[in-house]
Coordinates of C-alpha atoms in Angstrom, one line a residue:
Chain A
M13 CA 0.0 0.0 0.0
R14 CA 2.8 2.3 1.0
L15 CA 4.6 1.4 -2.2
L16 CA 1.5 2.4 -4.3
R17 CA 1.2 5.7 -2.5
L18 CA 4.9 6.5 -3.0
L19 CA 4.6 5.6 -6.7
N20 CA 1.4 7.7 -6.9
S21 CA 3.1 10.8 -5.6
C22 CA 6.2 10.3 -7.7
L23 CA 4.1 9.8 -10.8
C24 CA 2.3 13.2 -10.3
T25 CA 5.6 15.0 -9.8
Y26 CA 7.5 13.2 -12.6
F27 CA 4.8 12.7 -15.2
A28 CA 6.6 15.0 -17.4
V29 CA 9.8 13.0 -17.3
F30 CA 8.1 9.7 -18.2
S31 CA 6.1 11.5 -20.9
L32 CA 9.2 12.6 -22.4
L33 CA 10.7 9.1 -22.1
I34 CA 7.7 7.5 -23.8
L35 CA 7.8 10.1 -26.5
L36 CA 11.5 9.3 -27.2
L37 CA 10.7 5.6 -27.2
F38 CA 8.3 6.2 -30.1
I39 CA 10.8 8.3 -31.9
I40 CA 13.6 5.7 -31.6
P41 CA 13.8 3.2 -34.3
E42 CA 12.7 -0.3 -33.1
K43 CA 16.1 -1.8 -33.8
S44 CA 17.7 0.7 -31.3
L45 CA 15.4 -0.5 -28.5
A46 CA 17.9 -2.7 -26.7
I47 CA 17.5 -1.9 -23.0
T48 CA 19.5 -3.1 -20.1
M49 CA 17.7 -3.0 -16.9
Q50 CA 19.3 -3.2 -13.4
L51 CA 17.1 -3.5 -10.4
T52 CA 18.5 -3.7 -6.9
S53 CA 16.2 -4.3 -3.9
K54 CA 17.6 -3.8 -0.5
S55 CA 15.6 -4.7 2.5
Y56 CA 16.6 -3.7 6.1
M57 CA 15.2 -4.6 9.5
L58 CA 16.6 -2.8 12.5
L59 CA 15.7 -3.8 16.0
Q60 CA 16.7 -1.3 18.8
E61 CA 15.5 0.7 21.8
D62 CA 15.8 4.3 22.7
A63 CA 17.1 5.9 26.0
R64 CA 13.5 5.4 27.6
D65 CA 13.6 1.7 26.8
N66 CA 11.0 2.1 24.0
D67 CA 11.5 -0.6 21.4
Y68 CA 11.6 0.2 17.7
A69 CA 11.5 -2.2 14.7
P70 CA 11.6 -0.2 11.5
F71 CA 11.6 -2.1 8.2
Y72 CA 13.1 -0.3 5.2
E73 CA 12.8 -1.1 1.6
Y74 CA 15.2 0.6 -0.9
Y75 CA 15.2 0.2 -4.6
E76 CA 17.5 1.3 -7.3
L77 CA 16.5 1.1 -10.9
D78 CA 18.7 1.8 -13.9
L79 CA 17.5 1.6 -17.6
K80 CA 20.5 1.9 -20.0
D81 CA 21.7 1.5 -23.4
I82 CA 18.6 3.0 -24.9
K83 CA 19.4 4.2 -28.4
E84 CA 22.9 3.0 -28.3
G85 CA 23.6 4.4 -24.8
L86 CA 22.5 8.0 -25.6
I87 CA 19.6 7.8 -23.2
S88 CA 19.1 6.3 -19.8
V89 CA 16.7 6.4 -16.9
H90 CA 17.8 6.2 -13.2
S91 CA 15.7 6.0 -10.1
G92 CA 16.2 5.2 -6.4
G93 CA 14.1 5.6 -3.3
W94 CA 13.0 4.1 0.0
L95 CA 10.2 3.8 2.4
R96 CA 10.1 2.8 6.1
Y97 CA 7.4 1.3 8.2
D98 CA 8.0 0.8 11.8
L99 CA 6.5 -2.4 13.1
K100 CA 6.9 -1.5 16.8
T101 CA 6.9 2.2 17.4
V102 CA 5.1 3.8 20.3
S103 CA 4.3 6.8 18.1
D104 CA 1.8 6.2 15.2
E105 CA 2.5 9.6 13.7
E106 CA 6.1 8.7 12.7
R107 CA 5.3 5.1 11.6
E108 CA 5.8 5.6 7.9
V109 CA 8.4 7.7 6.0
D110 CA 9.4 7.5 2.3
E111 CA 11.7 9.4 0.0
L112 CA 12.1 9.6 -3.7
T113 CA 15.8 10.1 -3.7
Y114 CA 16.3 10.4 -7.4
L115 CA 14.4 9.9 -10.7
Y116 CA 15.9 11.3 -13.8
L117 CA 16.3 10.9 -17.5
K118 CA 19.9 11.3 -18.9
L119 CA 20.1 12.5 -22.5
S120 CA 23.2 12.7 -24.7
P121 CA 22.0 14.1 -28.0
L122 CA 25.5 13.9 -29.6
K123 CA 27.1 10.6 -30.4
D124 CA 30.5 11.7 -28.6
K125 CA 28.4 12.4 -25.5
S126 CA 30.1 15.9 -25.2
L127 CA 26.7 17.2 -24.4
T128 CA 24.4 15.7 -21.8
F129 CA 21.3 16.8 -20.0
Q130 CA 19.6 15.4 -16.9
I131 CA 15.9 16.0 -16.3
G132 CA 14.1 15.1 -13.1
R133 CA 15.1 14.8 -9.5
H134 CA 18.9 14.5 -9.4
Y135 CA 22.1 15.6 -7.9
V136 CA 24.2 18.4 -9.3
F137 CA 27.9 18.4 -8.4
S138 CA 29.3 21.6 -9.9
G139 CA 31.9 23.8 -8.0
V140 CA 30.0 25.4 -5.2
A141 CA 26.9 23.4 -5.9
T142 CA 26.2 20.1 -4.4
E143 CA 22.5 20.2 -4.7
Q144 CA 19.7 17.9 -5.1
I145 CA 17.2 19.6 -7.5
D146 CA 14.0 18.8 -9.2
G147 CA 14.8 20.4 -12.5
L148 CA 17.2 20.4 -15.5
S149 CA 21.0 20.3 -15.7
G150 CA 23.2 20.3 -18.6
L151 CA 26.9 19.8 -19.3
W152 CA 28.6 20.7 -22.6
E153 CA 32.2 19.9 -23.2
I154 CA 32.8 22.6 -25.8
T155 CA 36.3 21.3 -26.5
P156 CA 38.1 18.4 -24.7
L157 CA 39.5 21.2 -22.4
T158 CA 36.7 23.6 -22.0
G159 CA 33.3 22.9 -20.4
I160 CA 30.2 24.6 -19.3
S161 CA 27.4 23.4 -17.1
I162 CA 24.2 25.0 -16.0
F163 CA 21.4 23.9 -13.8
G164 CA 18.0 25.2 -12.7
G165 CA 14.9 24.1 -10.9
L166 CA 13.5 23.6 -7.3
P167 CA 15.8 22.7 -4.5
V168 CA 15.0 19.5 -2.7
E169 CA 15.0 20.3 0.9
T170 CA 13.4 19.5 4.2
E171 CA 9.9 20.7 3.8
N172 CA 9.8 22.9 6.7
D173 CA 8.3 25.9 4.9
G174 CA 6.8 24.6 1.8
R175 CA 8.4 24.9 -1.8
D176 CA 6.3 27.5 -3.5
D177 CA 8.3 30.2 -5.0
D178 CA 11.5 28.3 -4.2
Y179 CA 14.0 28.0 -7.0
I180 CA 17.7 27.5 -7.7
V181 CA 19.9 28.3 -10.6
G182 CA 23.7 28.1 -11.3
G183 CA 26.5 26.9 -13.4
R184 CA 30.1 26.3 -13.8
V185 CA 32.7 27.1 -16.5
S186 CA 35.9 25.1 -16.6
Q187 CA 39.2 25.1 -18.4
K188 CA 41.8 22.4 -18.4
I189 CA 45.4 23.4 -19.2
A190 CA 47.3 20.8 -21.0
D191 CA 46.7 18.1 -18.4
K192 CA 48.5 20.1 -15.9
A193 CA 45.7 22.2 -14.3
Q194 CA 42.0 22.5 -14.1
L195 CA 40.3 25.6 -13.1
G196 CA 36.5 26.1 -12.5
L197 CA 34.4 29.1 -11.8
S198 CA 31.0 28.4 -10.4
Y199 CA 27.9 30.3 -9.4
L200 CA 24.7 29.4 -7.5
K201 CA 21.7 31.5 -6.6
S202 CA 18.6 30.3 -4.8
Y203 CA 15.3 31.9 -3.7
N204 CA 13.3 30.7 -0.8
D205 CA 9.6 32.1 -0.9
D206 CA 10.7 34.4 -3.7
Q207 CA 13.3 35.9 -1.4
S208 CA 16.9 35.8 -2.1
H209 CA 18.3 32.9 0.0
R210 CA 21.7 31.9 -1.2
E211 CA 24.1 33.4 -3.6
E212 CA 27.5 31.9 -3.9
M213 CA 30.5 31.9 -6.1
G214 CA 33.4 29.6 -6.1
V215 CA 36.9 28.9 -7.7
D216 CA 37.8 25.3 -7.8
T217 CA 41.3 24.2 -8.7
W218 CA 43.3 21.1 -9.6
L219 CA 47.1 21.6 -10.2
G220 CA 49.4 18.9 -11.3
P221 CA 52.4 20.8 -12.7
V222 CA 54.9 18.0 -12.0
D223 CA 54.5 14.2 -11.5
W224 CA 55.4 14.4 -7.8
M225 CA 52.8 16.9 -6.5
E226 CA 49.2 17.9 -7.0
L227 CA 46.9 20.4 -5.4
D228 CA 43.1 20.3 -5.0
G229 CA 41.1 23.2 -3.5
L230 CA 37.9 25.3 -3.5
S231 CA 37.3 28.8 -2.3
S232 CA 33.7 30.0 -2.1
Y233 CA 32.3 33.4 -1.5
N234 CA 29.0 34.4 -0.2
N235 CA 27.6 37.2 -2.3
L236 CA 24.7 38.0 0.2
D237 CA 27.0 39.0 3.0
N238 CA 30.1 39.7 0.8
E239 CA 32.4 37.5 2.8
W240 CA 34.5 34.5 1.9
M241 CA 32.8 31.4 3.2
E242 CA 35.5 28.7 2.9
H243 CA 39.0 28.2 1.5
S244 CA 39.9 24.5 1.5
Y245 CA 43.2 23.3 0.0
Y246 CA 44.7 19.9 -0.1
V247 CA 48.2 19.2 -1.4
R248 CA 49.7 15.7 -2.2
F249 CA 53.4 15.1 -2.7
F250 CA 54.6 11.8 -4.1
P251 CA 58.3 11.7 -3.1
M252 CA 58.5 7.9 -3.5
K253 CA 56.1 5.3 -4.9
N254 CA 55.1 4.0 -1.5
L255 CA 54.9 7.4 0.3
I256 CA 52.4 10.1 0.0
I257 CA 52.6 13.4 2.1
S258 CA 49.4 15.4 2.1
P259 CA 49.4 18.8 3.9
L260 CA 45.9 20.5 4.1
Y261 CA 44.6 24.0 5.0
S262 CA 41.1 25.1 5.4
H263 CA 39.4 28.1 6.9
V264 CA 35.6 28.4 7.4
D265 CA 33.8 31.6 8.4
Y266 CA 30.8 30.2 10.3
G267 CA 28.7 33.3 9.8
S268 CA 29.0 33.3 5.9
A269 CA 29.2 29.5 5.4
F270 CA 26.1 28.8 7.6
Y271 CA 24.1 31.7 6.1
N272 CA 20.4 31.1 6.2
T273 CA 20.5 27.9 7.9
T274 CA 17.3 26.2 9.0
L275 CA 18.7 24.8 12.2
S276 CA 19.4 26.9 15.3
V277 CA 22.6 24.9 16.1
F278 CA 24.4 26.5 13.2
T279 CA 23.6 30.1 14.2
P280 CA 26.0 32.6 15.8
E281 CA 23.9 32.5 18.9
Y282 CA 24.8 29.0 19.3
L283 CA 28.3 28.7 17.8
G284 CA 29.5 32.2 18.9
K285 CA 29.4 35.5 17.1
D286 CA 32.1 35.9 14.4
E287 CA 33.4 32.3 15.1
S288 CA 35.5 30.6 12.5
I289 CA 37.8 27.6 12.2
T290 CA 41.2 27.4 10.7
K291 CA 42.5 24.0 10.2
Y292 CA 45.9 22.9 9.0
G293 CA 48.1 19.8 9.3
G294 CA 48.3 16.8 7.2
Y295 CA 48.6 13.0 6.6
V296 CA 51.4 10.8 5.7
E297 CA 50.6 7.5 3.9
Y298 CA 53.5 5.0 3.9
N299 CA 53.1 1.5 2.3
I300 CA 55.8 -0.1 4.5
T301 CA 55.2 -3.5 2.8
S302 CA 52.6 -5.0 0.5
W303 CA 50.5 -5.9 3.5
L304 CA 51.2 -2.9 5.9
T305 CA 50.4 0.7 5.6
A306 CA 50.9 3.3 8.2
I307 CA 48.9 6.7 8.2
P308 CA 50.1 9.1 10.9
D309 CA 48.3 12.4 10.9
Y310 CA 48.2 15.7 12.7
I311 CA 45.5 18.4 12.4
H312 CA 45.5 21.7 14.2
Y313 CA 42.0 23.3 14.9
G314 CA 42.1 26.9 15.6
Y315 CA 39.0 28.8 16.8
D316 CA 38.3 32.4 17.6
E317 CA 36.4 31.7 20.7
L318 CA 36.8 27.9 21.5
G319 CA 40.6 28.0 21.8
N320 CA 42.9 25.8 19.9
S321 CA 42.9 22.0 19.7
N322 CA 45.4 19.5 18.3
Y323 CA 44.3 16.1 16.9
Y324 CA 47.0 13.6 16.3
G325 CA 47.7 9.9 16.1
A326 CA 47.9 7.2 13.5
K327 CA 46.1 4.4 11.6
L328 CA 47.7 1.1 10.7
A329 CA 46.1 -0.9 7.9
F330 CA 47.3 -4.5 7.3
D331 CA 46.4 -7.6 5.5
V332 CA 47.8 -10.8 7.1
Y333 CA 46.6 -14.4 6.5
G334 CA 43.7 -13.0 4.4
I335 CA 42.4 -10.9 7.3
N336 CA 42.1 -7.2 6.4
S337 CA 42.6 -5.3 9.6
G338 CA 43.0 -1.8 11.0
V339 CA 44.1 -0.2 14.2
M340 CA 43.7 3.5 15.0
L341 CA 44.7 5.5 18.0
H342 CA 44.2 9.3 18.2
R343 CA 44.4 12.0 20.8
M344 CA 42.3 15.3 20.8
A345 CA 44.0 17.8 23.0
G346 CA 41.9 20.9 23.3
H347 CA 41.0 23.5 25.8
V348 CA 37.4 22.8 26.4
K349 CA 36.0 19.7 28.0
Q350 CA 34.4 18.2 24.8
L351 CA 37.7 18.5 23.0
R352 CA 39.9 16.5 25.4
Y353 CA 39.7 12.7 24.6
T354 CA 41.6 9.6 23.4
E355 CA 40.0 7.6 20.6
A356 CA 41.0 4.0 19.7
R357 CA 39.6 1.7 17.1
V358 CA 40.3 -1.7 15.8
F359 CA 38.6 -3.8 13.2
A360 CA 39.1 -7.0 11.2
V361 CA 37.4 -8.5 8.1
K362 CA 37.7 -12.0 6.8
T363 CA 36.3 -13.5 3.6
F364 CA 35.7 -17.3 3.4
K365 CA 34.4 -17.9 -0.2
K366 CA 30.7 -16.9 0.3
L367 CA 30.9 -15.8 3.9
K368 CA 32.3 -12.5 5.1
L369 CA 32.8 -11.7 8.8
A370 CA 33.6 -8.2 10.2
L371 CA 34.4 -7.1 13.8
D372 CA 34.7 -3.6 14.8
A373 CA 35.4 -1.9 18.2
I374 CA 35.6 1.9 19.0
N375 CA 36.6 3.2 22.4
L376 CA 36.3 6.9 23.4
N377 CA 37.9 7.9 26.7
Y378 CA 37.3 11.5 27.8
D379 CA 39.4 13.3 30.3
E380 CA 36.3 14.5 32.2
E381 CA 33.1 12.7 32.8
Y382 CA 29.8 13.0 31.0
N383 CA 26.9 11.9 33.1
G384 CA 29.2 10.1 35.4
L385 CA 30.9 8.3 32.5
R386 CA 34.4 8.8 31.1
N387 CA 34.8 5.6 29.0
M388 CA 32.4 4.8 26.2
Y389 CA 32.5 2.2 23.5
N390 CA 30.8 0.6 20.6
L391 CA 31.2 -3.0 19.4
N392 CA 29.9 -4.4 16.2
G393 CA 29.9 -7.9 14.7
T394 CA 28.5 -8.5 11.1
A395 CA 28.2 -11.5 8.9
E396 CA 27.4 -11.4 5.2
Y397 CA 26.6 -14.5 3.2
D398 CA 26.3 -14.7 -0.6
I399 CA 23.5 -17.1 -1.5
T400 CA 23.8 -16.6 -5.1
K401 CA 25.6 -14.0 -7.4
Y402 CA 22.4 -11.8 -7.1
L403 CA 21.2 -12.5 -3.6
N404 CA 23.0 -11.9 -0.2
L405 CA 22.1 -11.8 3.4
T406 CA 23.6 -9.7 6.2
A407 CA 23.1 -9.9 9.9
S408 CA 24.7 -7.5 12.4
V409 CA 24.7 -7.0 16.1
D410 CA 25.8 -3.7 17.8
Y411 CA 26.4 -3.0 21.4
A412 CA 27.2 0.6 22.8
K413 CA 27.8 2.1 26.1
T414 CA 27.6 5.9 26.2
P415 CA 26.3 8.6 28.7
D416 CA 23.0 8.7 26.9
F417 CA 22.6 4.9 26.9
T418 CA 23.8 2.9 29.7
H419 CA 23.7 0.0 27.5
K420 CA 22.4 -0.1 24.0
T421 CA 22.0 -3.1 21.9
S422 CA 20.7 -3.2 18.3
A423 CA 20.3 -5.9 15.7
F424 CA 20.3 -5.4 11.9
F425 CA 19.3 -7.6 9.1
K426 CA 19.7 -7.0 5.4
V427 CA 18.6 -8.7 2.3
V428 CA 20.0 -7.6 -1.1
Y429 CA 18.8 -8.7 -4.4
N430 CA 20.3 -7.6 -7.8
F431 CA 18.4 -8.2 -11.0
D432 CA 20.0 -7.6 -14.4
K433 CA 18.1 -8.1 -17.7
T434 CA 18.7 -7.0 -21.3
F435 CA 15.6 -6.6 -23.5
Chain B
M168 CA 8.7 27.9 9.7
P169 CA 10.6 30.9 9.0
Y170 CA 14.4 30.7 8.1
I171 CA 16.9 31.8 10.6
N172 CA 19.2 34.6 9.5
N173 CA 22.7 35.1 10.8
S174 CA 23.7 38.4 12.4
K175 CA 25.2 39.9 9.3
G176 CA 21.9 40.7 7.6
K177 CA 21.0 40.4 4.1
K178 CA 22.6 42.6 1.3
L179 CA 21.3 42.0 -2.2
S180 CA 24.3 42.0 -4.6
S181 CA 24.3 42.8 -8.2
W182 CA 24.3 39.3 -9.5
P183 CA 24.1 40.3 -13.2
F184 CA 27.5 42.1 -12.6
R185 CA 29.0 39.2 -11.0
S186 CA 27.8 36.8 -13.8
A187 CA 29.3 39.2 -16.3
L188 CA 32.5 38.9 -14.2
V189 CA 32.5 35.2 -14.4
L190 CA 32.0 35.3 -18.3
T191 CA 34.8 37.8 -18.7
A192 CA 37.1 35.5 -16.5
L193 CA 36.2 32.6 -18.9
I194 CA 36.9 34.6 -22.0
L195 CA 40.3 35.5 -20.4
I196 CA 41.2 32.0 -19.6
Y197 CA 40.3 30.8 -23.0
I198 CA 42.4 33.5 -24.6
I199 CA 45.3 32.6 -22.3
C200 CA 44.8 28.9 -23.2
P201 CA 44.3 28.5 -27.0
S202 CA 45.4 24.8 -26.7
G203 CA 41.8 24.2 -25.8
L204 CA 40.9 24.6 -29.4
F205 CA 43.4 21.9 -30.5
A206 CA 43.4 19.4 -27.8
E207 CA 43.0 15.8 -28.5
E208 CA 39.7 14.1 -27.7
E209 CA 39.7 12.0 -24.6
E210 CA 37.1 9.4 -24.2
I211 CA 35.8 8.6 -20.7
P212 CA 34.3 5.2 -20.8
E213 CA 30.6 4.6 -19.7
S214 CA 31.8 1.8 -17.3
H215 CA 34.9 0.1 -16.1
P216 CA 35.7 -2.8 -18.3
V217 CA 36.4 -5.0 -15.3
E218 CA 34.2 -5.1 -12.3
L219 CA 35.8 -3.8 -9.2
T220 CA 34.7 -5.2 -5.9
E221 CA 37.2 -3.6 -3.5
K222 CA 38.6 -0.1 -3.1
P223 CA 40.7 0.2 -6.1
L224 CA 44.3 1.5 -6.5
C225 CA 44.0 2.6 -10.2
T226 CA 47.8 2.6 -10.5
D227 CA 47.9 -1.2 -9.9
C228 CA 46.9 -1.6 -13.6
H229 CA 47.1 1.9 -15.1
Q230 CA 51.0 2.3 -14.6
K231 CA 52.0 4.7 -17.3
E232 CA 52.5 8.2 -16.0
E233 CA 51.2 9.7 -19.3
E234 CA 48.0 7.8 -19.1
K235 CA 45.1 10.2 -18.0
V236 CA 41.4 10.1 -17.2
G237 CA 39.3 13.2 -17.1
G238 CA 42.7 15.2 -17.6
K239 CA 44.2 13.8 -14.4
P240 CA 46.8 11.1 -13.7
F241 CA 45.3 7.8 -12.5
K242 CA 47.1 8.1 -9.2
T243 CA 45.0 11.1 -8.4
Y244 CA 42.0 8.7 -8.1
N245 CA 43.7 6.0 -6.2
H246 CA 41.3 5.0 -3.4
S247 CA 43.9 5.1 -0.8
G248 CA 43.8 5.9 2.9
D249 CA 42.7 9.6 2.7
Y250 CA 40.5 9.3 -0.5
I251 CA 37.2 9.8 1.4
K252 CA 38.5 13.2 2.6
R253 CA 39.3 14.3 -0.9
H254 CA 36.5 12.9 -3.0
Q255 CA 34.6 16.2 -2.7
Y256 CA 37.2 17.9 -4.9
Y257 CA 36.7 15.4 -7.7
A258 CA 33.0 15.6 -7.6
E259 CA 33.0 19.3 -7.6
Q260 CA 35.0 19.2 -10.8
G261 CA 32.6 17.0 -12.6
S262 CA 31.5 13.5 -11.6
K263 CA 31.9 11.9 -15.0
V264 CA 35.1 9.8 -13.9
C265 CA 33.2 8.8 -10.7
Q266 CA 30.2 7.5 -12.9
I267 CA 32.6 5.0 -14.6
C268 CA 32.4 2.9 -11.5
H269 CA 29.7 4.4 -9.2
K270 CA 25.9 4.6 -9.8
T271 CA 24.0 7.5 -8.3
S272 CA 22.8 5.2 -5.6
F273 CA 26.4 5.1 -4.3
C274 CA 26.4 8.8 -3.6
T275 CA 22.9 8.8 -2.2
N276 CA 23.8 6.0 0.2
C277 CA 25.3 8.8 2.4
H278 CA 24.2 12.1 0.7
A279 CA 20.4 11.9 0.8
Y280 CA 18.1 14.6 2.1
K281 CA 15.9 12.4 4.3
E282 CA 18.1 9.4 5.0
E283 CA 17.5 7.8 8.4
L284 CA 19.8 4.8 8.3
M285 CA 23.5 5.6 8.9
P286 CA 25.9 4.5 6.2
S287 CA 28.0 2.6 8.8
T288 CA 24.9 0.7 9.8
K289 CA 24.0 -0.2 6.2
D290 CA 27.6 -1.1 5.4
S291 CA 28.8 -2.4 8.7
I292 CA 30.5 -5.2 6.8
K293 CA 33.0 -2.6 5.5
P294 CA 34.7 -1.1 8.6
E295 CA 37.7 -0.3 6.5
R296 CA 35.8 2.8 5.3
W297 CA 36.3 4.3 8.7
L298 CA 32.9 5.8 8.6
P299 CA 32.1 8.3 11.4
H300 CA 28.3 7.7 12.2
R301 CA 28.4 4.7 14.5
N302 CA 25.7 3.5 16.8
N303 CA 27.0 5.7 19.6
Y304 CA 26.7 8.9 17.3
I305 CA 23.8 10.3 19.2
F306 CA 26.5 11.0 21.9
T307 CA 29.6 11.7 19.8
H308 CA 27.9 14.1 17.4
R309 CA 28.0 16.8 19.9
I310 CA 31.9 16.3 20.0
D311 CA 32.2 16.2 16.2
G312 CA 29.8 19.3 16.0
A313 CA 32.1 21.2 18.4
I314 CA 35.3 20.3 16.5
D315 CA 34.1 21.2 13.0
P316 CA 30.4 22.0 12.3
S317 CA 31.2 22.7 8.6
K318 CA 31.4 19.0 8.1
C319 CA 27.8 18.6 9.5
F320 CA 26.4 21.6 7.6
P321 CA 26.3 20.3 4.0
C322 CA 23.9 17.5 4.9
H323 CA 22.1 18.9 8.0
G324 CA 22.3 22.7 7.7
R325 CA 19.4 23.3 5.4
Q326 CA 18.0 19.9 4.9
N327 CA 17.8 16.3 6.6
N328 CA 17.5 18.0 10.0
Q329 CA 14.0 17.1 11.2
R330 CA 15.5 14.7 13.7
C331 CA 18.0 17.4 14.8
K332 CA 15.0 19.7 15.5
Q333 CA 13.8 17.3 18.1
C334 CA 16.5 18.7 20.4
H335 CA 17.9 21.8 18.5
K336 CA 14.7 23.9 18.1

């Protein structure tokens, strides 16, 4: 029943998409109608309790549907969504939830696919824009080195004030320079209830001037308060084949970056007026042998009001006797209570033909007590079994001890079914 | 519910002017880089010819330095230890290379606007991803939120925050 209701609501919104698809199917010659369909169903059952010992048993059904290779691969349709029905909740109001995550038609009118359009509900990744929209986006690679993308539509957001008179537009122009650099300039503007809500510009960069070094970065600017929102840069040096050194730098101005938030926790009243964070440090990744990798890291967090903190430690990843394992130990040394703790984690994964087992343990030890508790941990054990190439089962048990839950146990079951068919 | 503004107040900017600035910058870049007109076509395949089941190190197979994909060397895309921290940069510059291996559902497994199940719950069989949201996250989120709220904001700042509002009104 819920599935029918979900489909019904989707059909109303996306009638236009499928109308267009049907129209295209009529236009396409019959001999081009080879369609590959990939359908994945994922069913999840979670058994858990809350801090008041109320039991919950939410059942989730996820689907992913891809129709590809239509008209020699120039057209494809993609859709995904989920619904939840709680079998044992104390609140009937929140028993059912669903989401159409994406449903879009992808068109490539040119045979070299240098021009593509996406129509429907989809994600746009384009410089400053990482947005989910109901609308249209297009990418045109004018030459192999120059591209332009545009998008427009209704932003998909939590429906806290309705979606009337909401819209979003933007785009990005990009230029590659002889496989040594890529530069993008992007723009985004959105309206909420016909009022200017966001207006952002950004410069994204990739530089690889020499074989032993590359740089990724993004700077974004808030046009509404005329301040830089964020600078985020990540450099990688490759001095040896088995060694990567990655310094990083970022600065975020909370007031500009969290402009027009819908959540009080991101406002200056909560985070502090004129607060910002400057982060620098880096990672070293050293493949000591073919089965052992060490990743020491150090990050300095500098705040205007919260003081400074240093996060440092290391991860070790190793593969011995077919067991993929990891050990991690980190220390956060800050000025305030919540930034003084030691974090440890260990995991191991072993695969036996069709059976895969994973164990994972996390421990957090705080310098000062929270609700009378300094040491908290989370243990997880998971088993996955491949019944066939297309069907597998997973069972997982999780146990946690935190200041919020003296003891919290949850169980999780998952069934995944993949279906491929070419018509 | 009305939107909450920050203390800086709104100033409507002249966006047509700024758009013109972007276009001018593009033209300048293009003039500086005439090689764009004569560059060789690079074909990005629709899908990877061999199915990959584990996190790949692209350079295990693509070893030639001059080999590129999306204009970048293969080592850029090696899914090594810190890749999850860097993946945003590659998505921002166009997700065509990502789509060789990943379907949209791979992104929405974490980046969805109403998602309830934590990725670490759905994929607890893959602890090697070092995913942050564990079963104890109802407690540890206040720590992560204090350290760097800009990591929380993209997913919870304007969307997917109905649960947050149960406590953070």
